[in-house]
Amino acid sequence: ELKVEQNPLFLSMQEGKNYTIYCNYSTTSDRLYWYRQDPGKSLESLFVLLSNGAVKQEGRLMASLDTKARLSTLHITAAVHDLSATYFCAVDGGTSYGKLTFGQGTILTVHP
Amino acid sequence: NAGVTQTPKFQVLKTGQSMTLQCAQDMNHNSMYWYRQDPGMGLRLIYYSASEGTTDKGEVPNGYNVSRLNKREFSLRLESAAPSQTSVYFCASSEFGRGSAEAFFGQGTRLTVV
């Protein structure tokens, strides 16, 4: 059974600081996704990571994938208030017809 | 572009009542999914349909049924609602087997069972 664990689950940051969210998963997979969710809203796709060593950046967010370590990271650089949201990683467990197993989510709050 | 559309957005049911959540996508995707979201647990897969004409159970299928009406539409039915089914339900679609298989989500249905 594929398990996905994120940490931390809660992250309170000051504006301008850097931090990393970690996503560990339990079985082999080459497909990992990061989503953002604002309160009461749907999930917005941030990054799609499809191979070992993949790195993608968008603004102050950068995501990477290490399939050998079964680890993905979401790095936040110089946080701003607008980044406050819940972030989920999700793993496609191989030949599973696109079924996703999600982490618990990281609630990020950025303070002035 | 509408993407994935769910109806209704909010619903309150009494225990034992039934209802159907509707989902439609206009991206010509083959695969569709129903997830539920509960606090602190991320999203969990209820049922999925890999392609038109097929459906299969996910992680938490008990108490639910689904119908893949056509390529565009995938409905989720609660036959006899229970308070444990109070949750936010998300429908998603993807083009599994091609490219990134990125999943796109609807706006969600917030269901309360009293």
GROMACS .gro file of C-alpha atoms in nm:
model
  226
    1GLU     CA    1   0.000   0.000   0.000
    2LEU     CA    2   0.139   0.335  -0.104
    3LYS     CA    3   0.179   0.584   0.181
    4VAL     CA    4   0.267   0.949   0.146
    5GLU     CA    5   0.385   1.157   0.438
    6GLN     CA    6   0.446   1.529   0.448
    7ASN     CA    7   0.625   1.730   0.706
    8PRO     CA    8   0.582   1.960   0.864
    9LEU     CA    9   0.202   1.959   0.882
   10PHE     CA   10   0.194   2.316   1.008
   11LEU     CA   11   0.439   2.585   0.910
   12SER     CA   12   0.437   2.940   1.036
   13MET     CA   13   0.688   3.160   0.859
   14GLN     CA   14   0.791   3.520   0.859
   15GLU     CA   15   0.789   3.707   0.535
   16GLY     CA   16   1.128   3.699   0.367
   17LYS     CA   17   1.235   3.368   0.519
   18ASN     CA   18   1.312   3.041   0.341
   19TYR     CA   19   1.177   2.699   0.424
   20THR     CA   20   1.130   2.350   0.282
   21ILE     CA   21   0.834   2.112   0.290
   22TYR     CA   22   0.919   1.743   0.261
   23CYS     CA   23   0.718   1.467   0.099
   24ASN     CA   24   0.819   1.105   0.153
   25TYR     CA   25   0.647   0.812  -0.013
   26SER     CA   26   0.671   0.442   0.042
   27THR     CA   27   0.682   0.267  -0.297
   28THR     CA   28   0.846   0.324  -0.632
   29SER     CA   29   0.689   0.598  -0.839
   30ASP     CA   30   0.808   0.832  -1.110
   31ARG     CA   31   0.516   1.072  -1.093
   32LEU     CA   32   0.473   1.324  -0.818
   33TYR     CA   33   0.249   1.628  -0.808
   34TRP     CA   34   0.229   1.935  -0.588
   35TYR     CA   35  -0.099   2.116  -0.537
   36ARG     CA   36  -0.202   2.431  -0.358
   37GLN     CA   37  -0.537   2.476  -0.188
   38ASP     CA   38  -0.676   2.804  -0.055
   39PRO     CA   39  -0.942   2.784   0.218
   40GLY     CA   40  -1.276   2.671   0.078
   41LYS     CA   41  -1.132   2.632  -0.272
   42SER     CA   42  -1.030   2.356  -0.505
   43LEU     CA   43  -0.682   2.221  -0.569
   44GLU     CA   44  -0.457   2.414  -0.802
   45SER     CA   45  -0.176   2.228  -0.974
   46LEU     CA   46   0.168   2.372  -0.898
   47PHE     CA   47   0.422   2.122  -1.026
   48VAL     CA   48   0.435   1.794  -1.212
   49LEU     CA   49   0.755   1.595  -1.153
   50LEU     CA   50   0.796   1.299  -1.383
   51SER     CA   51   1.149   1.167  -1.342
   52ASN     CA   52   1.434   1.128  -1.100
   53GLY     CA   53   1.619   1.453  -1.054
   54ALA     CA   54   1.337   1.666  -1.192
   55VAL     CA   55   1.344   2.023  -1.068
   56LYS     CA   56   1.083   2.284  -1.145
   57GLN     CA   57   1.053   2.645  -1.034
   58GLU     CA   58   0.772   2.896  -1.042
   59GLY     CA   59   0.824   3.227  -0.872
   60ARG     CA   60   0.925   3.172  -0.509
   61LEU     CA   61   0.852   2.798  -0.519
   62MET     CA   62   1.085   2.524  -0.635
   63ALA     CA   63   1.006   2.153  -0.635
   64SER     CA   64   1.241   1.859  -0.679
   65LEU     CA   65   1.210   1.483  -0.698
   66ASP     CA   66   1.452   1.210  -0.587
   67THR     CA   67   1.292   0.879  -0.679
   68LYS     CA   68   1.574   0.674  -0.528
   69ALA     CA   69   1.521   0.835  -0.188
   70ARG     CA   70   1.142   0.845  -0.249
   71LEU     CA   71   1.149   1.210  -0.153
   72SER     CA   72   1.022   1.532  -0.298
   73THR     CA   73   1.082   1.878  -0.160
   74LEU     CA   74   0.897   2.205  -0.205
   75HIS     CA   75   1.128   2.495  -0.127
   76ILE     CA   76   0.994   2.838  -0.049
   77THR     CA   77   1.224   3.132  -0.104
   78ALA     CA   78   1.166   3.473   0.058
   79ALA     CA   79   0.810   3.393   0.160
   80VAL     CA   80   0.532   3.645   0.107
   81HIS     CA   81   0.184   3.654   0.258
   82ASP     CA   82   0.022   3.545  -0.070
   83LEU     CA   83   0.186   3.205  -0.033
   84SER     CA   84  -0.029   3.128   0.272
   85ALA     CA   85  -0.228   2.816   0.178
   86THR     CA   86  -0.232   2.439   0.223
   87TYR     CA   87   0.016   2.248   0.008
   88PHE     CA   88  -0.031   1.885  -0.087
   89CYS     CA   89   0.199   1.639  -0.252
   90ALA     CA   90   0.041   1.346  -0.434
   91VAL     CA   91   0.195   1.035  -0.582
   92ASP     CA   92   0.075   0.830  -0.874
   93GLY     CA   93   0.153   0.474  -0.775
   94GLY     CA   94   0.280   0.345  -1.107
   95THR     CA   95   0.032   0.148  -1.319
   96SER     CA   96  -0.263   0.277  -1.122
   97TYR     CA   97  -0.463   0.458  -1.388
   98GLY     CA   98  -0.369   0.796  -1.250
   99LYS     CA   99  -0.502   0.728  -0.904
  100LEU     CA  100  -0.335   0.965  -0.660
  101THR     CA  101  -0.233   0.906  -0.302
  102PHE     CA  102  -0.210   1.233  -0.115
  103GLY     CA  103  -0.004   1.349   0.176
  104GLN     CA  104  -0.184   1.503   0.472
  105GLY     CA  105  -0.112   1.854   0.357
  106THR     CA  106   0.105   2.132   0.502
  107ILE     CA  107  -0.077   2.439   0.625
  108LEU     CA  108   0.152   2.733   0.555
  109THR     CA  109   0.095   3.069   0.720
  110VAL     CA  110   0.321   3.358   0.630
  111HIS     CA  111   0.332   3.644   0.881
  112PRO     CA  112   0.447   4.001   0.815
  113ASN     CA  113  -1.284   2.687  -2.027
  114ALA     CA  114  -1.501   2.514  -1.768
  115GLY     CA  115  -1.263   2.223  -1.695
  116VAL     CA  116  -1.427   2.004  -1.428
  117THR     CA  117  -1.771   2.110  -1.306
  118GLN     CA  118  -1.941   1.967  -0.998
  119THR     CA  119  -2.293   2.013  -0.873
  120PRO     CA  120  -2.415   2.094  -0.618
  121LYS     CA  121  -2.159   2.307  -0.434
  122PHE     CA  122  -2.327   2.265  -0.095
  123GLN     CA  123  -2.573   2.009   0.039
  124VAL     CA  124  -2.722   1.919   0.374
  125LEU     CA  125  -2.877   1.574   0.411
  126LYS     CA  126  -3.053   1.396   0.689
  127THR     CA  127  -2.923   1.058   0.793
  128GLY     CA  128  -3.067   0.794   0.561
  129GLN     CA  129  -3.140   1.024   0.271
  130SER     CA  130  -2.989   0.961  -0.069
  131MET     CA  131  -2.834   1.195  -0.321
  132THR     CA  132  -2.620   1.202  -0.633
  133LEU     CA  133  -2.323   1.429  -0.689
  134GLN     CA  134  -2.272   1.518  -1.051
  135CYS     CA  135  -1.943   1.577  -1.228
  136ALA     CA  136  -1.868   1.670  -1.588
  137GLN     CA  137  -1.542   1.749  -1.766
  138ASP     CA  138  -1.488   1.912  -2.102
  139MET     CA  139  -1.120   1.825  -2.152
  140ASN     CA  140  -1.187   1.496  -2.332
  141HIS     CA  141  -1.005   1.306  -2.057
  142ASN     CA  142  -1.039   0.930  -2.035
  143SER     CA  143  -1.005   0.892  -1.659
  144MET     CA  144  -1.222   1.040  -1.385
  145TYR     CA  145  -1.205   1.016  -1.008
  146TRP     CA  146  -1.398   1.092  -0.691
  147TYR     CA  147  -1.207   1.193  -0.377
  148ARG     CA  148  -1.319   1.299  -0.035
  149GLN     CA  149  -1.130   1.546   0.183
  150ASP     CA  150  -1.144   1.533   0.559
  151PRO     CA  151  -0.948   1.757   0.797
  152GLY     CA  152  -0.593   1.641   0.853
  153MET     CA  153  -0.620   1.348   0.613
  154GLY     CA  154  -0.552   1.489   0.270
  155LEU     CA  155  -0.769   1.353  -0.008
  156ARG     CA  156  -0.870   0.990  -0.031
  157LEU     CA  157  -0.991   0.812  -0.342
  158ILE     CA  158  -1.346   0.679  -0.331
  159TYR     CA  159  -1.396   0.543  -0.684
  160TYR     CA  160  -1.240   0.594  -1.021
  161SER     CA  161  -1.314   0.528  -1.383
  162ALA     CA  162  -1.008   0.457  -1.594
  163SER     CA  163  -1.208   0.486  -1.914
  164GLU     CA  164  -1.565   0.509  -2.033
  165GLY     CA  165  -1.754   0.197  -1.934
  166THR     CA  166  -1.529   0.099  -1.644
  167THR     CA  167  -1.536   0.183  -1.276
  168ASP     CA  168  -1.341   0.053  -0.981
  169LYS     CA  169  -1.310   0.100  -0.608
  170GLY     CA  170  -1.057   0.324  -0.446
  171GLU     CA  171  -0.942   0.343  -0.088
  172VAL     CA  172  -1.275   0.431   0.079
  173PRO     CA  173  -1.565   0.301  -0.136
  174ASN     CA  174  -1.806   0.182   0.134
  175GLY     CA  175  -2.140   0.361   0.126
  176TYR     CA  176  -2.095   0.494  -0.228
  177ASN     CA  177  -2.177   0.395  -0.583
  178VAL     CA  178  -2.069   0.552  -0.909
  179SER     CA  179  -2.182   0.569  -1.268
  180ARG     CA  180  -1.972   0.665  -1.568
  181LEU     CA  181  -2.256   0.794  -1.778
  182ASN     CA  182  -2.041   0.878  -2.080
  183LYS     CA  183  -1.691   1.007  -2.141
  184ARG     CA  184  -1.776   1.346  -1.993
  185GLU     CA  185  -1.980   1.257  -1.687
  186PHE     CA  186  -1.908   1.063  -1.369
  187SER     CA  187  -2.158   1.066  -1.083
  188LEU     CA  188  -2.126   0.963  -0.720
  189ARG     CA  189  -2.429   0.835  -0.531
  190LEU     CA  190  -2.488   0.806  -0.160
  191GLU     CA  191  -2.771   0.558  -0.113
  192SER     CA  192  -2.824   0.609   0.259
  193ALA     CA  193  -2.623   0.898   0.394
  194ALA     CA  194  -2.447   0.868   0.729
  195PRO     CA  195  -2.285   1.140   0.944
  196SER     CA  196  -1.946   0.980   0.868
  197GLN     CA  197  -1.996   1.087   0.506
  198THR     CA  198  -1.985   1.453   0.604
  199SER     CA  199  -1.693   1.574   0.397
  200VAL     CA  200  -1.586   1.778   0.098
  201TYR     CA  201  -1.605   1.579  -0.225
  202PHE     CA  202  -1.387   1.650  -0.524
  203CYS     CA  203  -1.419   1.516  -0.873
  204ALA     CA  204  -1.112   1.507  -1.092
  205SER     CA  205  -1.014   1.403  -1.442
  206SER     CA  206  -0.689   1.320  -1.616
  207GLU     CA  207  -0.556   1.181  -1.941
  208PHE     CA  208  -0.381   0.884  -1.790
  209GLY     CA  209  -0.140   0.713  -2.026
  210ARG     CA  210  -0.041   1.027  -2.210
  211GLY     CA  211   0.210   1.282  -2.095
  212SER     CA  212   0.198   1.401  -1.739
  213ALA     CA  213  -0.144   1.253  -1.651
  214GLU     CA  214  -0.196   1.565  -1.445
  215ALA     CA  215  -0.527   1.563  -1.259
  216PHE     CA  216  -0.762   1.861  -1.273
  217PHE     CA  217  -1.010   1.911  -0.993
  218GLY     CA  218  -1.360   2.049  -0.970
  219GLN     CA  219  -1.460   2.315  -0.718
  220GLY     CA  220  -1.583   2.059  -0.466
  221THR     CA  221  -1.912   1.973  -0.298
  222ARG     CA  222  -1.940   2.043   0.073
  223LEU     CA  223  -2.175   1.780   0.215
  224THR     CA  224  -2.311   1.778   0.568
  225VAL     CA  225  -2.511   1.481   0.698
  226VAL     CA  226  -2.710   1.551   1.013
   0.00000   0.00000   0.00000
